[in-house]
XYZ file of C-alpha atoms in Angstrom:
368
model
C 1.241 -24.475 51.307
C 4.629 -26.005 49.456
C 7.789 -25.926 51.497
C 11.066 -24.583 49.005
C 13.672 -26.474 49.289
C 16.546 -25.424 50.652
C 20.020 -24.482 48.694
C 23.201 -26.413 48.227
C 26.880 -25.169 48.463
C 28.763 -24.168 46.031
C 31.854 -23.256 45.677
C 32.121 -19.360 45.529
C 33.577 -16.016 47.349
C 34.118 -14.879 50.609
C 30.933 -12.656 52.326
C 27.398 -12.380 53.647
C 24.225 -12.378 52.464
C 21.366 -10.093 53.985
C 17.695 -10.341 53.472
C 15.118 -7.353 52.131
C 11.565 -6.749 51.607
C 10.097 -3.412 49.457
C 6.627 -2.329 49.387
C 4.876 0.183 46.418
C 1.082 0.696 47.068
C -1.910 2.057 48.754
C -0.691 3.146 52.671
C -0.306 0.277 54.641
C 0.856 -0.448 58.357
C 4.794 -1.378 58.381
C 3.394 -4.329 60.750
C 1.735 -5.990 58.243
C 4.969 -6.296 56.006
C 7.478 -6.380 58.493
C 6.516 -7.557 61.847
C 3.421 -9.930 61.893
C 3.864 -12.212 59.117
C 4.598 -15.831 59.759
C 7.475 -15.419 56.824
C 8.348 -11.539 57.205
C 12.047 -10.384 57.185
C 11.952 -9.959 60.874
C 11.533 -13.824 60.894
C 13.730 -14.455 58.174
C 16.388 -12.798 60.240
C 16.800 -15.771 62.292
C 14.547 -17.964 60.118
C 15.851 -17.638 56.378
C 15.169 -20.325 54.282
C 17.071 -18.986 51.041
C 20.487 -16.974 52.674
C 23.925 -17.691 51.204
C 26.984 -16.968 52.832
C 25.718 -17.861 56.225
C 28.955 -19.618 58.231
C 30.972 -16.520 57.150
C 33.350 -18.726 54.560
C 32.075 -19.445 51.007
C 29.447 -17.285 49.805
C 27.316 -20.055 49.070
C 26.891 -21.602 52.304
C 23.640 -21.742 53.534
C 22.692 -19.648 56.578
C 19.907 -18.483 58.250
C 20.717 -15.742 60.693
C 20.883 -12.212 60.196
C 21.728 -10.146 63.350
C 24.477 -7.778 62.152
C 21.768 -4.614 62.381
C 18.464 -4.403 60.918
C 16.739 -0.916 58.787
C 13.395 0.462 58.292
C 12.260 3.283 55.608
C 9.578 4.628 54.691
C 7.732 7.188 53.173
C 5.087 10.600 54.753
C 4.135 11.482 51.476
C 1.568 10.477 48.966
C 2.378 12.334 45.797
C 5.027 14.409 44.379
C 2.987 18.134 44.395
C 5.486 21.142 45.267
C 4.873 21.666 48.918
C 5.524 17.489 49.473
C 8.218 16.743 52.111
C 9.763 13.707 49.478
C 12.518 12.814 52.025
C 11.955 9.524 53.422
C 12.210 8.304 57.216
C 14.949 5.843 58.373
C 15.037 3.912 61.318
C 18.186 1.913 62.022
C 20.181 0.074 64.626
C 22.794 -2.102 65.054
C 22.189 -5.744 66.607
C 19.174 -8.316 65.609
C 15.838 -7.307 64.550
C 13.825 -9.588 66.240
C 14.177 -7.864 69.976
C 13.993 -4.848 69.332
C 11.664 -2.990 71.179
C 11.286 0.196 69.178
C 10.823 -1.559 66.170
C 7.927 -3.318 67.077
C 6.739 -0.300 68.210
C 7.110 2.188 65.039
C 5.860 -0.926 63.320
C 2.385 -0.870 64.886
C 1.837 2.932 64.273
C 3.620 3.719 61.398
C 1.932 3.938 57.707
C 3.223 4.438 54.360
C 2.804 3.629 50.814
C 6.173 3.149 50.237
C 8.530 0.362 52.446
C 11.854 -0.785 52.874
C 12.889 -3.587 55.361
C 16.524 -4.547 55.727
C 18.211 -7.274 57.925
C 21.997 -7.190 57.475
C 24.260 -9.949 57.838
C 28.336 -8.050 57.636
C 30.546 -9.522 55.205
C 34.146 -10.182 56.490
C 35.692 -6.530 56.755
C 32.756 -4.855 56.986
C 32.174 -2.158 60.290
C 29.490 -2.753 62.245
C 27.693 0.129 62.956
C 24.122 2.285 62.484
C 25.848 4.022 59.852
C 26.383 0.869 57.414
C 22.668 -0.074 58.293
C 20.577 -0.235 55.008
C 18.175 1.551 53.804
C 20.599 4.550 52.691
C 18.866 7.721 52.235
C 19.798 10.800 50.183
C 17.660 13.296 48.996
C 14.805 11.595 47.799
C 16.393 8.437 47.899
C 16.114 4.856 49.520
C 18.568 2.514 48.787
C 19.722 -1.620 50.072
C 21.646 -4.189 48.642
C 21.612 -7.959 49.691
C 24.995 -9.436 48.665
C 28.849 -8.389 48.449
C 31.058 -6.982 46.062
C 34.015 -9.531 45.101
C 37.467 -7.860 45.487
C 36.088 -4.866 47.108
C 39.527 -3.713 48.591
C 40.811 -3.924 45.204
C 38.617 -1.610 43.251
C 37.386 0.537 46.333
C 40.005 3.391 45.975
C 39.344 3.741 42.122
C 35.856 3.529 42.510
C 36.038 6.577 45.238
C 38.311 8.507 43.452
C 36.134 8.854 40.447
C 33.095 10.501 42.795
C 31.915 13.332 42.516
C 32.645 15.616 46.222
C 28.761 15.046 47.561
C 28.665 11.524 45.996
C 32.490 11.039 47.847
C 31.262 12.664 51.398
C 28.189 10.361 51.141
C 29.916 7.457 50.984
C 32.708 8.060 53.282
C 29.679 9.257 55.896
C 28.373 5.451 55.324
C 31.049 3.515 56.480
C 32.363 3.276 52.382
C 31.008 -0.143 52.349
C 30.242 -1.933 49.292
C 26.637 -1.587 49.914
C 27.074 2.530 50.471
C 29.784 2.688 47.473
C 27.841 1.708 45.389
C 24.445 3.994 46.616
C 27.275 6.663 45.913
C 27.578 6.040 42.678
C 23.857 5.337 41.801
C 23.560 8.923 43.276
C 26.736 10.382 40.975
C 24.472 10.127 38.025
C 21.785 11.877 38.974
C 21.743 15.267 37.447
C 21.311 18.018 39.856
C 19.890 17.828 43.342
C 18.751 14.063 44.734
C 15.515 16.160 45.595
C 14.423 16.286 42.053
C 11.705 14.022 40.682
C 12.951 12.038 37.193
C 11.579 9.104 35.176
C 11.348 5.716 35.856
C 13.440 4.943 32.478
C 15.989 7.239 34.490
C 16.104 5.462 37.586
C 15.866 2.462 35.764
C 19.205 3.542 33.636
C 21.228 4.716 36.202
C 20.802 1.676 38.494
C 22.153 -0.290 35.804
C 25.206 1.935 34.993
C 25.780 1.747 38.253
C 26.434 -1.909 37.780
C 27.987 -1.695 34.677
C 30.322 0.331 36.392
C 31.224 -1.764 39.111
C 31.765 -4.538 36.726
C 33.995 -2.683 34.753
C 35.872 -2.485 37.945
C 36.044 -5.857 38.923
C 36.913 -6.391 34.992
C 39.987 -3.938 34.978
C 41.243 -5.713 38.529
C 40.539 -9.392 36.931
C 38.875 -10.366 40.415
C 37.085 -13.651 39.754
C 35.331 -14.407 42.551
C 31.381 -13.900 42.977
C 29.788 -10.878 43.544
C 25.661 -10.953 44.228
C 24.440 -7.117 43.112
C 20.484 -7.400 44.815
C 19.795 -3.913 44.380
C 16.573 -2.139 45.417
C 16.211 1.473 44.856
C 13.212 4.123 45.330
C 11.967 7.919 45.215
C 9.037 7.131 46.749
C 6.958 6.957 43.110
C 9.260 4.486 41.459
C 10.447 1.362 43.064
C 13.346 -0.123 40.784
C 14.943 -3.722 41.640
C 18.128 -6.190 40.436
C 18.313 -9.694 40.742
C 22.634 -9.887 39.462
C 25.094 -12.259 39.800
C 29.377 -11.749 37.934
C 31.652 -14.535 38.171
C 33.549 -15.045 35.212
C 34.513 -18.544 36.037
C 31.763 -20.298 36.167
C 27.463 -20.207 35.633
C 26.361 -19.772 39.564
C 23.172 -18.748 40.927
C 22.283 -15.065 42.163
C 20.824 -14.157 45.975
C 16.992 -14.751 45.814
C 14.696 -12.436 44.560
C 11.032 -12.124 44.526
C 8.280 -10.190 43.620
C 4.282 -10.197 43.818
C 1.911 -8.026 42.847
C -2.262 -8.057 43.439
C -5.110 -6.268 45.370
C -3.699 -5.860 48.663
C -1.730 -8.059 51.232
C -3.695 -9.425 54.541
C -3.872 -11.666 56.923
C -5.509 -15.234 56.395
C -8.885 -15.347 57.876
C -9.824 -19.436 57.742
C -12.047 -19.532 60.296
C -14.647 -17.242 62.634
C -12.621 -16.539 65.916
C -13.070 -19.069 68.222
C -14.662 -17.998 71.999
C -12.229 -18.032 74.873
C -13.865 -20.436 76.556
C -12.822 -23.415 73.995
C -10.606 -21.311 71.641
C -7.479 -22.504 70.036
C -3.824 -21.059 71.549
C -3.110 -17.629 70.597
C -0.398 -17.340 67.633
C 3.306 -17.252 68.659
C 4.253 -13.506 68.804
C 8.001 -12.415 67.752
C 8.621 -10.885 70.615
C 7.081 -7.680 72.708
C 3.526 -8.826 71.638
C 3.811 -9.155 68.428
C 1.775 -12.002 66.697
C 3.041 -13.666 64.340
C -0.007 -14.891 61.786
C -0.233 -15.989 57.968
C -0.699 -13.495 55.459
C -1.560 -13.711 51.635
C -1.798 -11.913 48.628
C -5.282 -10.839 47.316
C -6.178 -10.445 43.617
C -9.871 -9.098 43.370
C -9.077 -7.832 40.189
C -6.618 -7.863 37.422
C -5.343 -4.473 38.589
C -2.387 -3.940 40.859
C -2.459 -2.198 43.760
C 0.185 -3.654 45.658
C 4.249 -4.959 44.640
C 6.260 -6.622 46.884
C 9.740 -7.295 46.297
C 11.660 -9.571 48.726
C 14.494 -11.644 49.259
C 11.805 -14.606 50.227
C 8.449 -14.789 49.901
C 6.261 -13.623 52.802
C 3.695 -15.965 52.468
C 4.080 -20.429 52.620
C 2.056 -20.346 49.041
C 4.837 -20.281 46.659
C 2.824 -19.982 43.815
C 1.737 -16.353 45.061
C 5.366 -15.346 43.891
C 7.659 -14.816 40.620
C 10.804 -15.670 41.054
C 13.449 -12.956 39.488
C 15.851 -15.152 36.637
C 19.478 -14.188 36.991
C 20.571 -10.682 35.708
C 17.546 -9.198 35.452
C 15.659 -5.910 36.768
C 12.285 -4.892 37.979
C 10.980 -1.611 37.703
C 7.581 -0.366 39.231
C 6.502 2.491 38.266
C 4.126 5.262 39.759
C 0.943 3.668 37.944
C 1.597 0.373 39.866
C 2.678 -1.328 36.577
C 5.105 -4.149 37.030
C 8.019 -4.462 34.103
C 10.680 -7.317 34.147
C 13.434 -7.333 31.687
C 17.045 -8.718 31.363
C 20.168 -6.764 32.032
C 23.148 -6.729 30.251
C 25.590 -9.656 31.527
C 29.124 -10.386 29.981
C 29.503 -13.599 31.352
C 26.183 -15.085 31.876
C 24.365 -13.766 28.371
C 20.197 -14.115 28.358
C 18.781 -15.500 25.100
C 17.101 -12.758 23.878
C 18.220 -9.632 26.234
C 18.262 -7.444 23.571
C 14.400 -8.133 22.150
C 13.230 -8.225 25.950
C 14.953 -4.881 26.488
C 14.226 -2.946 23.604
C 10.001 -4.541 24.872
C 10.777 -3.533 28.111
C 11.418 -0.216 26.824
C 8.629 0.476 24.493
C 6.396 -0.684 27.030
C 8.044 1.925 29.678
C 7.291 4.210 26.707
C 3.818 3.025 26.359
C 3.010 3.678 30.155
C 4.317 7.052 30.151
């Protein structure tokens, strides 16, 4: 195992950061994502190695608790025929994740091929309240954001008055934070009902207008402060991810962002259980019986059957995980195949973007 060193300050905005884990794959239990592993988000809501923002000052402060509210999605279905029920589950509350009773609970019995995990940590402003929880849902729809919007106050009212009514009602329902704002507008784009299935290259598009869009925003109101733009986003076939970081000062560092991607994710099994006689202790559990035990990430093949996506890794190996570079996106599609490219980025240009995009699309293409 290889420890990751932990983050310096920097000098940056006002805000919170949160943490997130996604899951794409065959059905698995939400325990073995969310609850039981030694690194899951439930731990990393009082345990995070990797959080910025956490003293509630300069976004870059390092902080390690996360007990604003906490959100679980998920997925019934399997497929996308005409008699599916594509809406997704949510379960949300407000206070930390870690004692919840009911979550540990639904975690144990619940399984889906599709998972979102959300610990929030409110930025300065923000309402606290089940509403403002992530995962959003709409339609088909799950949506969370680790990070803030710089200058929110100051681009909020144009933002909302250029929404469409449903996209408007849905954000004002949300608590119109930065995090549902900006669902909103991801959900403006879409062209008819949020029921409908569409392409990956579409979901893949209009999560990247969306941040265009905000950007143009913060552009138009010269706010030059930081604003981190982790963006996950699925319709239970497609899971789509940014890693995005504005400040027009200076080079900084985005929120975290990881991904892996093999055969299946499991507990560690290093030895034959031990009899209770002479046995070793039983693992700490996180609370209402929950064990907390290593996991890793299996590759019997060169096929993938399983994508994570997470603020920090859920395993100590390190080297099971690719970290995201700055101002770039993720996109998953239905087939399980994993495409990285680089976003567009006025102040922080990638060498390159516009080769690794144009790949990016021919190999979306390619996959169908």
């Amino acid at each position: 195992p290889t420890s990751k060193p932990r983050g310096r300050g920097l000098a940056g905005a006002r805000g919170a950061m949160c943490r997130l884990t996604a899951y794409i794959g065959h059905p698995t239990l939400v325990a073995d994502l969310v609850t039981r592993p030694t690194r899951s988000v439930i731990r990393q809501s009082f345990d995070a190695r990797e959080r910025l923002g956490g003293k509630g000052g300069e976004v870059y402060d390092q902080g390690n608790l996360n007990a604003d509210g906490f959100g679980l999605g998920w997925y019934s279905h399997g497929g996308s025929g005409p008699d599916e029920d594509v809406t997704p589950c949510v379960f949300a509350d407000v206070g930390p994740a870690w004692h919840n009773k009911n979550l540990h609970n639904l975690a144990r019995k619940i399984t889906s091929p599709v998972i979102f995990a959300h610990v929030r940590a409110a930025g300065p402003g923000m309402s606290l309240c089940q509403c403002s929880c992530h995962p959003f849902q709409c339609g088909r729809y799950l949506f969370m954001h680790n990070g803030q919007v710089a200058g929110f106050q100051q681009i909020r009212r144009g933002l909302m008055n250029n929404l469409s009514d449903c996209a408007f009602n849905f954000a004002i329902a949300n608590s119109a934070s930065d995090s549902a704002l900006a669902f909103a507008i991801f959900l403006d784009q879409l062209e008819g009902t949020p029921f409908a299935e569409i392409a990956p290259s579409q979901i893949r598009e209009h999560l990247v207008k969306t941040i265009e869009i905000i950007c143009a925003a913060l552009d138009a109101h010269d706010v030059q402060d930081t604003s981190l733009l982790n963006f996950v986003v699925s319709d239970g076939l497609t899971l789509a991810a940014t890693r995005y970081v504005r400040n027009p000062k200076s080079q900084v560092p985005a929120a975290s962002l990881y991904f892996s991607s093999g055969t299946r994710f499991e507990p560690v099994h290093t030895q034959a259980p031990a009899s209770p006689s002479n046995g070793p202790a039983p693992p700490p559990c996180l609370g209402h019986g929950t064990k907390s035990v290593p996991y890793r990430i299996v590759h019997d093949d060169r096929r993938d059957e399983v994508v994570i996506v997470t603020s920090e890794p859920l395993t100590d190996d390190y080297s099971d995980w690719v970290p995201v570079p700055n101002n770039h996106l993720v996109l998953v599609t239905p087939q399980r195949q994993v495409l990285m490219a680089p976003m567009f980025a006025k102040f922080q240009p990638c060498a390159g973007a516009e080769e690794a995009r144009q790949e990016f699309s021919d190999a979306l293409e390619a996959f169908g």
